[in-house]
XYZ file of N, CA and C in Angstrom:
831
model
N -26.607 53.261 -138.269
C -25.400 53.690 -138.989
C -24.188 52.971 -138.425
N -23.336 52.446 -139.286
C -22.173 51.681 -138.841
C -21.147 52.592 -138.175
N -20.557 52.110 -137.095
C -19.516 52.852 -136.381
C -18.289 52.995 -137.288
N -17.847 54.234 -137.590
C -16.721 54.421 -138.517
C -15.360 54.154 -137.886
N -15.310 53.941 -136.569
C -14.032 53.748 -135.898
C -13.535 52.311 -136.115
N -12.281 52.179 -136.525
C -11.637 50.881 -136.672
C -10.240 50.983 -136.078
N -9.749 49.878 -135.520
C -8.419 49.846 -134.911
C -7.607 48.741 -135.580
N -6.390 49.089 -136.016
C -5.538 48.151 -136.726
C -4.177 48.052 -136.038
N -3.639 46.838 -136.008
C -2.268 46.597 -135.582
C -1.542 45.937 -136.741
N -0.309 46.347 -136.993
C 0.460 45.726 -138.073
C 1.912 45.601 -137.651
N 2.645 44.753 -138.382
C 4.039 44.482 -138.039
C 4.896 44.534 -139.294
N 6.111 45.029 -139.130
C 7.121 45.003 -140.194
C 6.628 45.672 -141.472
N 6.234 46.961 -141.364
C 5.806 47.747 -142.525
C 4.660 47.096 -143.296
N 3.695 46.584 -142.562
C 2.513 46.024 -143.209
C 2.655 44.590 -143.663
N 3.709 43.889 -143.200
C 3.869 42.473 -143.560
C 2.612 41.690 -143.173
N 2.104 41.970 -141.968
C 0.853 41.380 -141.508
C 0.052 42.455 -140.788
N -1.254 42.427 -140.990
C -2.136 43.408 -140.369
C -3.268 42.687 -139.656
N -3.595 43.158 -138.461
C -4.706 42.600 -137.693
C -5.679 43.724 -137.343
N -6.920 43.583 -137.781
C -7.953 44.535 -137.372
C -8.623 43.983 -136.120
N -8.715 44.807 -135.085
C -9.378 44.344 -133.874
C -10.856 44.158 -134.175
N -11.362 42.936 -134.008
C -12.748 42.664 -134.401
C -13.784 43.368 -133.536
N -13.459 43.587 -132.271
C -14.398 44.223 -131.345
C -13.732 45.463 -130.752
N -14.434 46.581 -130.801
C -13.886 47.823 -130.272
C -13.919 47.832 -128.748
N -12.937 48.485 -128.105
C -12.986 48.637 -126.647
C -14.204 49.464 -126.248
N -14.674 49.255 -125.031
C -15.825 50.028 -124.559
C -15.492 51.496 -124.438
N -14.213 51.802 -124.242
C -13.749 53.181 -124.242
C -12.343 53.232 -124.819
N -12.021 54.357 -125.436
C -10.715 54.522 -126.069
C -10.144 55.868 -125.649
N -9.083 55.818 -124.868
C -8.432 57.058 -124.441
C -7.408 57.452 -125.493
N -7.619 58.593 -126.140
C -6.725 59.039 -127.203
C -5.384 59.416 -126.588
N -4.282 58.764 -127.007
C -2.985 59.014 -126.364
C -2.501 60.443 -126.569
N -2.087 61.070 -125.486
C -1.579 62.435 -125.534
C -0.201 62.481 -124.877
N 0.696 63.251 -125.478
C 2.036 63.400 -124.915
C 2.014 64.439 -123.798
N 2.852 64.233 -122.816
C 3.032 65.221 -121.754
C 4.470 65.729 -121.809
N 4.722 66.835 -121.144
C 6.055 67.428 -121.150
C 6.751 67.132 -119.822
N 8.010 66.712 -119.918
C 8.797 66.414 -118.712
C 9.445 67.699 -118.209
N 8.622 68.638 -117.746
C 9.128 69.905 -117.221
C 9.682 69.701 -115.804
N 10.618 70.556 -115.423
C 11.245 70.419 -114.106
C 11.271 71.768 -113.386
N 11.161 71.706 -112.070
C 11.224 72.907 -111.240
C 12.476 72.855 -110.362
N 13.213 73.967 -110.312
C 14.439 74.040 -109.521
C 14.344 75.180 -108.515
N 14.974 74.951 -107.371
C 15.012 75.974 -106.327
C 16.318 76.753 -106.447
N 16.228 78.076 -106.555
C 17.409 78.927 -106.616
C 17.356 79.935 -105.470
N 18.422 80.729 -105.325
C 18.459 81.731 -104.265
C 17.410 82.810 -104.489
N 16.960 82.953 -105.732
C 15.941 83.949 -106.061
C 14.535 83.353 -106.142
N 14.419 82.109 -105.742
C 13.117 81.450 -105.799
C 13.107 80.310 -106.799
N 11.936 79.769 -107.044
C 11.812 78.645 -107.971
C 11.848 79.107 -109.420
N 12.433 78.256 -110.281
C 12.379 78.489 -111.731
C 11.885 77.225 -112.396
N 11.246 77.403 -113.499
C 10.644 76.278 -114.234
C 11.332 76.134 -115.579
N 11.814 74.922 -115.897
C 12.442 74.642 -117.182
C 11.545 73.706 -117.984
N 11.382 74.048 -119.260
C 10.555 73.219 -120.142
C 11.370 72.028 -120.614
N 10.846 70.843 -120.386
C 11.547 69.622 -120.763
C 11.132 69.108 -122.129
N 11.462 67.870 -122.405
C 11.124 67.243 -123.683
C 9.796 66.495 -123.587
N 9.262 66.144 -124.738
C 7.988 65.422 -124.785
C 8.186 63.974 -124.329
N 7.284 63.483 -123.510
C 7.355 62.090 -123.063
C 6.668 61.180 -124.070
N 6.928 59.902 -123.957
C 6.319 58.926 -124.854
C 4.837 58.733 -124.508
N 4.025 58.634 -125.549
C 2.600 58.432 -125.326
C 2.314 56.968 -124.966
N 1.254 56.759 -124.191
C 0.857 55.411 -123.791
C -0.623 55.208 -124.108
N -0.985 53.963 -124.376
C -2.393 53.654 -124.647
C -2.688 52.234 -124.168
N -3.876 52.032 -123.628
C -4.313 50.717 -123.162
C -5.642 50.373 -123.831
N -5.718 49.178 -124.400
C -6.936 48.698 -125.046
C -7.470 47.497 -124.280
N -8.739 47.525 -123.949
C -9.382 46.397 -123.271
C -10.618 45.993 -124.070
N -10.620 44.783 -124.594
C -11.736 44.300 -125.418
C -11.699 42.769 -125.403
N -12.230 42.129 -126.439
C -12.150 40.671 -126.518
C -12.090 40.210 -127.965
N -11.472 39.047 -128.165
C -11.448 38.392 -129.461
C -12.629 37.419 -129.499
N -13.574 37.604 -130.417
C -14.768 36.746 -130.437
C -14.480 35.353 -130.977
N -15.126 34.373 -130.372
C -15.063 33.009 -130.881
C -16.435 32.587 -131.411
N -17.311 33.576 -131.512
C -18.641 33.374 -132.074
C -18.940 34.550 -132.998
N -19.726 34.359 -134.042
C -20.049 35.485 -134.938
C -20.977 36.484 -134.254
N -20.601 37.755 -134.299
C -21.413 38.832 -133.730
C -21.667 39.881 -134.804
N -22.808 40.514 -134.728
C -23.152 41.547 -135.712
C -22.240 42.760 -135.594
N -21.654 42.984 -134.403
C -20.800 44.150 -134.200
C -19.322 43.860 -134.470
N -19.009 42.675 -134.982
C -17.633 42.333 -135.355
C -17.203 43.224 -136.520
N -16.149 44.033 -136.324
C -15.711 44.987 -137.335
C -15.164 44.311 -138.590
N -14.717 43.050 -138.470
C -14.144 42.361 -139.628
C -15.214 41.676 -140.472
N -16.446 41.600 -139.974
C -17.512 40.946 -140.710
C -17.378 39.435 -140.676
N -18.355 38.754 -141.243
C -18.357 37.290 -141.223
C -17.170 36.717 -141.985
N -16.839 37.332 -143.136
C -15.718 36.828 -143.941
C -14.412 36.932 -143.156
N -14.217 38.060 -142.457
C -13.012 38.220 -141.652
C -12.974 37.258 -140.490
N -14.142 36.998 -139.878
C -14.228 36.066 -138.755
C -13.865 34.655 -139.213
N -14.418 34.238 -140.349
C -14.153 32.888 -140.856
C -12.710 32.740 -141.335
N -12.095 33.862 -141.795
C -10.703 33.796 -142.240
C -9.757 33.439 -141.087
N -10.190 33.702 -139.847
C -9.394 33.352 -138.675
C -9.781 31.981 -138.119
N -10.596 31.234 -138.836
C -10.927 29.874 -138.424
C -12.355 29.675 -137.972
N -13.115 30.789 -137.789
C -14.505 30.670 -137.393
C -14.655 30.194 -135.955
N -15.864 29.768 -135.615
C -16.169 29.328 -134.250
C -15.238 28.192 -133.821
N -14.678 28.339 -132.633
C -13.768 27.324 -132.110
C -12.309 27.588 -132.399
N -12.029 28.561 -133.278
C -10.646 28.825 -133.666
C -10.279 30.307 -133.657
N -11.228 31.177 -134.026
C -10.920 32.584 -134.288
C -10.252 33.281 -133.107
N -10.811 33.153 -131.917
C -10.251 33.844 -130.747
C -8.840 33.348 -130.436
N -8.673 32.042 -130.406
C -7.368 31.461 -130.070
C -6.302 31.864 -131.090
N -6.661 31.883 -132.376
C -5.687 32.230 -133.410
C -5.279 33.696 -133.322
N -6.219 34.581 -132.960
C -5.866 35.986 -132.756
C -4.816 36.108 -131.645
N -5.038 35.408 -130.543
C -4.113 35.468 -129.406
C -2.749 34.909 -129.796
N -2.725 33.772 -130.486
C -1.465 33.156 -130.886
C -0.677 34.065 -131.824
N -1.394 34.718 -132.754
C -0.716 35.607 -133.701
C -0.088 36.795 -132.978
N -0.827 37.383 -132.054
C -0.309 38.532 -131.317
C 0.898 38.131 -130.462
N 0.882 36.938 -129.891
C 2.028 36.455 -129.114
C 3.254 36.270 -130.004
N 3.044 35.808 -131.248
C 4.175 35.656 -132.179
C 4.805 37.014 -132.476
N 3.964 38.034 -132.635
C 4.488 39.378 -132.902
C 5.334 39.862 -131.723
N 4.862 39.624 -130.520
C 5.597 40.065 -129.331
C 6.954 39.368 -129.249
N 6.981 38.081 -129.564
C 8.218 37.308 -129.490
C 9.247 37.753 -130.524
N 8.805 38.393 -131.602
C 9.746 38.857 -132.626
C 10.525 40.094 -132.173
N 10.083 40.751 -131.113
C 10.790 41.886 -130.518
C 11.002 43.010 -131.528
N 9.973 43.341 -132.246
C 10.013 44.475 -133.169
C 8.830 45.388 -132.859
N 8.915 46.668 -133.236
C 7.798 47.587 -132.967
C 6.543 47.176 -133.729
N 5.398 47.498 -133.156
C 4.096 47.261 -133.760
C 3.515 48.625 -134.149
N 2.803 48.676 -135.269
C 2.173 49.950 -135.655
C 0.692 49.912 -135.277
N 0.263 50.938 -134.572
C -1.134 51.108 -134.156
C -1.750 52.207 -134.998
N -2.902 51.889 -135.615
C -3.598 52.894 -136.422
C -5.073 52.938 -136.026
N -5.552 54.149 -135.766
C -6.977 54.408 -135.569
C -7.311 55.546 -136.517
N -7.625 55.249 -137.791
C -7.766 56.290 -138.820
C -8.751 57.398 -138.460
N -9.839 57.062 -137.787
C -10.869 58.056 -137.495
C -10.316 59.192 -136.641
N -9.358 58.875 -135.749
C -8.778 59.890 -134.883
C -7.362 60.288 -135.319
N -6.968 59.896 -136.547
C -5.641 60.212 -137.088
C -4.514 59.723 -136.175
N -4.730 58.574 -135.544
C -3.679 57.966 -134.728
C -2.900 56.988 -135.605
N -1.615 57.225 -135.727
C -0.744 56.361 -136.535
C 0.628 56.402 -135.875
N 0.917 55.435 -135.030
C 2.136 55.485 -134.240
C 2.729 54.092 -134.051
N 4.059 54.047 -134.026
C 4.747 52.801 -133.695
C 4.734 52.646 -132.182
N 4.544 51.416 -131.726
C 4.460 51.159 -130.292
C 5.206 49.882 -129.929
N 5.521 49.765 -128.658
C 5.970 48.490 -128.105
C 4.842 47.956 -127.241
N 4.681 46.655 -127.238
C 3.667 46.032 -126.388
C 4.298 45.734 -125.032
N 3.828 46.428 -124.020
C 4.380 46.274 -122.674
C 3.722 45.123 -121.918
N 2.437 44.902 -122.185
C 1.720 43.841 -121.469
C 0.537 43.368 -122.306
N 0.387 42.045 -122.404
C -0.752 41.443 -123.102
C -1.284 40.332 -122.211
N -2.508 40.510 -121.694
C -3.053 39.558 -120.720
C -4.402 39.021 -121.186
N -4.397 37.938 -121.952
C -5.665 37.314 -122.353
C -6.252 36.474 -121.230
N -7.590 36.381 -121.174
C -8.235 35.558 -120.163
C -9.649 35.194 -120.628
N -10.164 34.110 -120.079
C -11.508 33.637 -120.408
C -12.418 33.953 -119.232
N -13.558 34.584 -119.511
C -14.469 34.994 -118.439
C -15.678 34.078 -118.288
N -16.130 33.491 -119.384
C -17.366 32.713 -119.332
C -17.248 31.517 -120.269
N -18.354 30.855 -120.505
C -18.328 29.659 -121.343
C -18.499 29.929 -122.827
N -18.396 31.173 -123.242
C -18.614 31.511 -124.660
C -17.402 31.222 -125.532
N -16.244 30.988 -124.906
C -14.951 30.779 -125.577
C -14.372 32.077 -126.127
N -15.065 33.196 -125.966
C -14.476 34.487 -126.318
C -13.299 34.739 -125.370
N -12.233 35.335 -125.889
C -11.049 35.581 -125.073
C -10.904 37.085 -124.845
N -11.037 37.494 -123.601
C -10.898 38.900 -123.224
C -9.417 39.224 -123.019
N -9.047 40.481 -123.221
C -7.635 40.840 -123.093
C -7.487 42.318 -122.730
N -6.330 42.617 -122.174
C -5.893 44.002 -121.964
C -4.534 44.144 -122.634
N -4.400 45.159 -123.456
C -3.179 45.373 -124.232
C -2.623 46.758 -123.881
N -1.469 46.753 -123.219
C -0.834 48.013 -122.822
C 0.340 48.294 -123.751
N 0.374 49.514 -124.311
C 1.387 49.862 -125.306
C 1.998 51.226 -125.013
N 3.265 51.390 -125.427
C 3.982 52.658 -125.280
C 4.564 53.055 -126.630
N 4.493 54.325 -126.942
C 5.018 54.837 -128.216
C 6.489 54.479 -128.390
N 6.869 54.129 -129.625
C 8.257 53.802 -129.949
C 8.752 54.782 -130.996
N 9.877 55.448 -130.714
C 10.476 56.399 -131.656
C 11.693 55.740 -132.301
N 11.724 55.703 -133.619
C 12.833 55.087 -134.338
C 14.034 56.045 -134.364
N 15.128 55.712 -133.691
C 16.315 56.575 -133.757
C 17.126 56.275 -135.018
N 17.745 57.299 -135.540
C 18.605 57.130 -136.713
C 19.787 58.064 -136.559
N 21.006 57.549 -136.742
C 22.210 58.347 -136.558
C 22.656 58.933 -137.887
N 22.953 60.216 -137.871
C 23.407 60.911 -139.064
C 24.703 61.639 -138.737
N 25.783 61.333 -139.454
C 27.092 61.936 -139.189
C 27.251 63.187 -140.030
N 27.543 64.309 -139.369
C 27.794 65.551 -140.080
C 29.245 65.572 -140.554
N 29.431 65.827 -141.850
C 30.765 65.775 -142.433
C 31.701 66.828 -141.847
N 31.191 68.026 -141.584
C 32.054 69.122 -141.152
C 32.652 68.877 -139.768
N 31.846 68.383 -138.842
C 32.306 68.244 -137.455
C 32.531 66.811 -137.028
N 31.949 65.879 -137.771
C 32.059 64.491 -137.364
C 31.149 64.135 -136.219
N 30.292 65.083 -135.794
C 29.374 64.817 -134.697
C 28.224 63.938 -135.156
N 27.696 63.181 -134.241
C 26.568 62.310 -134.539
C 25.286 63.027 -134.154
N 24.394 63.179 -135.110
C 23.141 63.890 -134.876
C 21.977 62.918 -134.982
N 21.214 62.707 -133.887
C 20.055 61.797 -133.960
C 18.907 62.447 -134.722
N 18.309 61.712 -135.598
C 17.145 62.194 -136.334
C 16.069 61.133 -136.298
N 14.846 61.532 -136.540
C 13.716 60.607 -136.575
C 13.121 60.630 -137.966
N 13.096 59.507 -138.697
C 12.580 59.513 -140.057
C 11.072 59.687 -140.090
N 10.581 60.187 -141.203
C 9.144 60.315 -141.395
C 8.587 58.966 -141.817
N 7.365 58.667 -141.352
C 6.752 57.382 -141.680
C 5.963 57.448 -142.976
N 5.196 58.529 -143.148
C 4.280 58.590 -144.274
C 5.001 59.048 -145.542
N 5.796 58.188 -146.094
C 6.445 58.502 -147.351
C 6.153 57.387 -148.342
N 6.244 57.685 -149.615
C 5.915 56.709 -150.648
C 6.978 55.627 -150.707
N 6.545 54.398 -150.678
C 7.444 53.264 -150.827
C 6.946 52.422 -151.984
N 7.707 52.297 -153.083
C 7.254 51.490 -154.220
C 7.008 50.069 -153.791
N 5.969 49.416 -154.321
C 5.682 48.036 -153.925
C 6.821 47.107 -154.313
N 7.446 46.421 -153.358
C 8.578 45.549 -153.676
C 8.134 44.251 -154.324
N 9.079 43.599 -154.998
C 8.783 42.299 -155.583
C 8.663 41.280 -154.467
N 7.724 40.381 -154.615
C 7.474 39.382 -153.572
C 8.462 38.246 -153.689
N 9.052 37.863 -152.561
C 9.947 36.730 -152.529
C 9.158 35.452 -152.769
N 9.714 34.537 -153.535
C 8.990 33.325 -153.912
C 8.601 32.482 -152.709
N 9.346 32.614 -151.598
C 9.042 31.817 -150.421
C 7.840 32.329 -149.658
N 7.420 33.563 -149.914
C 6.329 34.139 -149.115
C 5.111 34.488 -149.957
N 4.955 33.872 -151.113
C 3.832 34.181 -151.986
C 2.491 33.920 -151.319
N 2.466 32.959 -150.414
C 1.178 32.581 -149.823
C 0.689 33.572 -148.797
N 1.613 34.323 -148.177
C 1.175 35.152 -147.070
C 1.407 36.637 -147.244
N 2.293 37.040 -148.168
C 2.625 38.463 -148.274
C 1.503 39.252 -148.896
N 1.297 40.498 -148.417
C 0.297 41.358 -149.027
C 0.960 42.474 -149.821
N 2.272 42.337 -150.098
C 2.957 43.279 -150.967
C 2.702 42.874 -152.411
N 3.127 43.714 -153.344
C 2.787 43.455 -154.740
C 3.602 42.320 -155.319
N 2.996 41.642 -156.273
C 3.699 40.643 -157.055
C 3.932 41.218 -158.443
N 5.054 40.896 -159.088
C 5.289 41.447 -160.414
C 4.211 40.986 -161.383
N 3.785 41.834 -162.255
C 2.747 41.488 -163.218
C 2.519 42.628 -164.181
N 1.956 42.307 -165.336
C 1.748 43.325 -166.353
C 0.831 44.434 -165.869
N -0.072 44.104 -164.932
C -1.007 45.107 -164.455
C -0.316 46.324 -163.865
N 0.870 46.142 -163.273
C 1.576 47.250 -162.647
C 2.548 47.947 -163.598
N 2.638 47.433 -164.825
C 3.450 48.095 -165.846
C 2.613 49.049 -166.687
N 1.312 49.055 -166.463
C 0.408 49.846 -167.307
C 0.483 51.334 -166.976
N 0.097 52.201 -167.921
C 0.059 53.648 -167.662
C -0.868 54.003 -166.504
N -1.971 53.250 -166.358
C -2.916 53.514 -165.272
C -2.244 53.309 -163.908
N -1.469 52.204 -163.795
C -0.784 51.919 -162.536
C 0.276 52.974 -162.244
N 1.022 53.365 -163.270
C 2.070 54.375 -163.082
C 1.472 55.707 -162.647
N 0.312 56.063 -163.223
C -0.332 57.328 -162.864
C -0.741 57.331 -161.390
N -1.210 56.167 -160.892
C -1.579 56.073 -159.478
C -0.340 56.245 -158.602
N 0.750 55.556 -158.946
C 1.977 55.659 -158.149
C 2.486 57.093 -158.107
N 2.428 57.773 -159.256
C 2.885 59.168 -159.303
C 2.021 60.059 -158.412
N 0.698 59.817 -158.438
C -0.215 60.632 -157.620
C 0.007 60.352 -156.137
N 0.183 59.086 -155.787
C 0.430 58.703 -154.392
C 1.706 59.362 -153.875
N 2.743 59.338 -154.705
C 4.016 59.943 -154.316
C 3.865 61.448 -154.141
N 3.143 62.084 -155.054
C 2.947 63.531 -154.997
C 2.199 63.948 -153.734
N 1.235 63.125 -153.301
C 0.441 63.449 -152.116
C 1.120 63.048 -150.810
N 2.257 62.344 -150.914
C 2.955 61.920 -149.702
C 2.283 60.768 -148.998
N 1.544 59.943 -149.748
C 0.859 58.785 -149.171
C 1.717 57.538 -149.338
N 1.179 56.384 -148.939
C 1.945 55.142 -149.040
C 1.066 53.992 -149.507
N 1.581 53.191 -150.427
C 0.873 51.996 -150.892
C 1.101 50.882 -149.867
N 0.016 50.366 -149.289
C 0.139 49.339 -148.254
C -0.106 47.935 -148.787
N -0.780 47.829 -149.925
C -1.077 46.502 -150.477
C -1.279 46.619 -151.978
N -0.816 45.604 -152.693
C -0.988 45.603 -154.148
C -1.432 44.199 -154.584
N -0.565 43.469 -155.301
C -0.936 42.132 -155.750
C -1.064 41.157 -154.587
N -2.017 40.240 -154.684
C -2.209 39.241 -153.631
C -2.269 37.843 -154.230
N -1.798 36.884 -153.461
C -2.026 35.489 -153.815
C -3.468 35.149 -153.442
N -3.993 34.098 -154.021
C -5.370 33.696 -153.727
C -5.527 33.359 -152.248
N -4.507 32.751 -151.672
C -4.582 32.362 -150.264
C -4.643 33.595 -149.354
N -3.751 34.566 -149.626
C -3.764 35.767 -148.783
C -5.044 36.566 -148.975
N -5.545 36.596 -150.193
C -6.793 37.320 -150.455
C -7.933 36.732 -149.630
N -7.947 35.400 -149.512
C -8.980 34.750 -148.698
C -8.786 35.064 -147.219
N -7.529 35.128 -146.759
C -7.255 35.407 -145.357
C -7.744 36.784 -144.932
N -7.639 37.767 -145.829
C -8.063 39.129 -145.480
C -9.514 39.391 -145.853
N -10.225 38.366 -146.328
C -11.636 38.521 -146.645
C -11.901 39.229 -147.954
N -10.939 39.188 -148.894
C -11.106 39.851 -150.186
C -12.094 39.120 -151.084
N -12.674 39.862 -152.013
C -13.607 39.273 -152.964
C -12.885 38.281 -153.878
N -13.606 37.255 -154.317
C -13.012 36.274 -155.223
C -12.713 36.876 -156.587
N -13.299 38.034 -156.882
C -13.024 38.720 -158.159
C -12.188 39.978 -157.925
N -11.501 40.051 -156.784
C -10.728 41.239 -156.435
C -9.687 41.561 -157.494
N -9.528 42.856 -157.775
C -8.519 43.302 -158.741
C -7.107 43.077 -158.204
N -6.956 42.872 -156.890
C -5.640 42.570 -156.330
C -5.099 41.246 -156.880
N -6.012 40.325 -157.221
C -5.589 39.006 -157.712
C -5.010 39.083 -159.121
N -5.352 40.138 -159.863
C -4.876 40.280 -161.245
C -3.869 41.409 -161.375
N -3.310 41.856 -160.245
C -2.304 42.923 -160.263
C -2.827 44.199 -160.894
N -4.066 44.559 -160.531
C -4.669 45.754 -161.101
C -5.276 46.650 -160.017
N -4.663 46.634 -158.820
C -5.226 47.438 -157.724
C -4.152 47.789 -156.718
N -4.379 48.910 -156.028
C -3.540 49.326 -154.914
C -4.439 49.681 -153.739
N -3.964 49.427 -152.504
C -4.542 49.996 -151.300
C -3.564 51.055 -150.814
N -4.078 52.234 -150.477
C -3.217 53.364 -150.131
C -3.603 53.890 -148.747
N -2.610 54.178 -147.898
C -2.856 54.679 -146.545
C -2.139 56.004 -146.352
N -2.543 56.722 -145.291
C -1.905 57.993 -144.972
C -2.894 58.974 -144.389
N -2.604 60.258 -144.538
C -3.437 61.327 -144.024
C -4.831 61.296 -144.649
N -5.880 61.405 -143.834
C -7.259 61.276 -144.313
C -7.603 62.318 -145.379
N -7.166 63.561 -145.184
C -7.481 64.603 -146.162
C -6.807 64.319 -147.497
N -5.585 63.820 -147.443
C -4.884 63.458 -148.679
C -5.552 62.262 -149.356
N -6.076 61.335 -148.528
C -6.793 60.192 -149.106
C -8.085 60.657 -149.787
N -8.741 61.666 -149.215
C -9.917 62.256 -149.866
C -9.544 62.783 -151.249
N -8.403 63.442 -151.306
C -7.946 64.020 -152.576
C -7.623 62.933 -153.594
N -6.986 61.847 -153.115
C -6.662 60.736 -154.014
C -7.935 60.091 -154.551
N -8.925 59.881 -153.667
C -10.180 59.259 -154.088
C -10.893 60.111 -155.140
N -10.925 61.427 -154.929
C -11.579 62.328 -155.888
C -10.850 62.299 -157.229
N -9.527 62.289 -157.165
C -8.736 62.224 -158.403
C -8.999 60.916 -159.147
N -9.049 59.805 -158.399
C -9.273 58.504 -159.029
C -10.617 58.427 -159.731
N -11.674 58.881 -159.058
C -13.000 58.833 -159.681
C -13.063 59.723 -160.915
N -12.402 60.886 -160.833
C -12.420 61.814 -161.972
C -11.673 61.266 -163.176
N -10.755 60.327 -162.946
C -9.946 59.785 -164.031
C -10.336 58.362 -164.413
N -11.525 57.938 -164.007
C -12.057 56.664 -164.474
C -11.620 55.438 -163.702
N -11.046 55.618 -162.520
C -10.661 54.479 -161.699
C -11.856 54.026 -160.848
N -11.808 52.782 -160.417
C -12.794 52.268 -159.472
C -12.246 52.519 -158.069
N -12.976 53.248 -157.227
C -12.477 53.689 -155.932
C -13.430 53.261 -154.809
N -12.856 52.728 -153.724
C -13.605 52.430 -152.496
C -12.959 53.222 -151.375
N -13.743 54.093 -150.723
C -13.213 54.961 -149.669
C -14.367 55.436 -148.798
N -14.143 55.368 -147.487
C -15.134 55.758 -146.483
C -16.420 54.929 -146.616
N -16.258 53.663 -146.944
C -17.355 52.696 -146.952
C -16.899 51.499 -146.114
N -17.777 50.577 -145.861
C -17.469 49.428 -145.026
C -16.185 48.738 -145.486
N -15.254 48.543 -144.547
C -13.994 47.894 -144.842
C -12.946 48.810 -145.440
N -13.295 50.078 -145.684
C -12.357 51.003 -146.340
C -12.352 52.367 -145.650
N -12.399 52.352 -144.314
C -12.316 53.606 -143.572
C -10.868 53.998 -143.301
N -9.938 53.044 -143.408
C -8.543 53.347 -143.097
C -7.659 53.394 -144.334
N -8.183 53.024 -145.488
C -7.374 53.053 -146.703
C -8.253 53.248 -147.932
N -7.659 53.759 -148.984
C -8.339 53.908 -150.271
C -7.984 52.713 -151.154
N -9.018 52.037 -151.647
C -8.816 51.003 -152.671
C -9.019 51.663 -154.019
N -8.047 51.548 -154.914
C -8.142 52.133 -156.251
C -7.673 51.110 -157.266
N -8.512 50.827 -158.268
C -8.107 49.834 -159.278
C -8.538 50.252 -160.666
N -7.963 49.593 -161.635
C -8.222 49.907 -163.043
C -8.615 48.646 -163.822
N -9.271 47.724 -163.105
C -9.719 46.474 -163.728
C -10.942 46.736 -164.599
N -10.950 46.141 -165.767
C -12.095 46.299 -166.658
C -13.283 45.533 -166.097
N -14.447 46.166 -166.110
C -15.668 45.530 -165.574
C -16.755 45.521 -166.619
């Protein structure tokens, strides 16, 4: 039976997504601790409850430079990164580019409902043997997005934290990024009643569309089928709470949509399309 656990890293609201091809030998589920404090008074010690500390997580695994049966991305995903002689190095180079951009990275482990923004504190790739596989340790700390809100009555500044899992309509793709963006491209497929019904359902469930129309080049990079409905603007990939995704999948099948969920390559998102077959 295939291991249902998958680990994903993404940048800039899904602009680019990287699935870790090999799972760590162990995964410590990040837990928050409380910064409580103890004070000495004339009547003895007292304990004050503090605020929640930032969660931390460390991943230790390797980027394969050879095809392995346990590669979570499969052969198509491995070859999309250049195959033997290129795949490991390109994974490392891409991750270094993300770090240099100085923006938060999103870590998702759908099986354990982990979905958190993080900063990369340390990334240490190294070669252990002659296989050309590149081993690494990735240390990350939770990142909380601050947002300032001014109250009209008092003029005081109140910090708030926005919710992540909200519906975001697929934006139009800029002509300069058609080759690499996985956001939707304008097309008649998304003007149809079927597409609108999906968007309405996604919004109602509080989920988010992570991918829609794709260019042929990007579809090949992510290992998509050559007949994928994403190429004809007739499909959405949707992410969010697993129970809500179950509900979306059931609704889609009941209404005549083609749905992929909880199968190979679709443990972290629901694929739903209305392409004629």
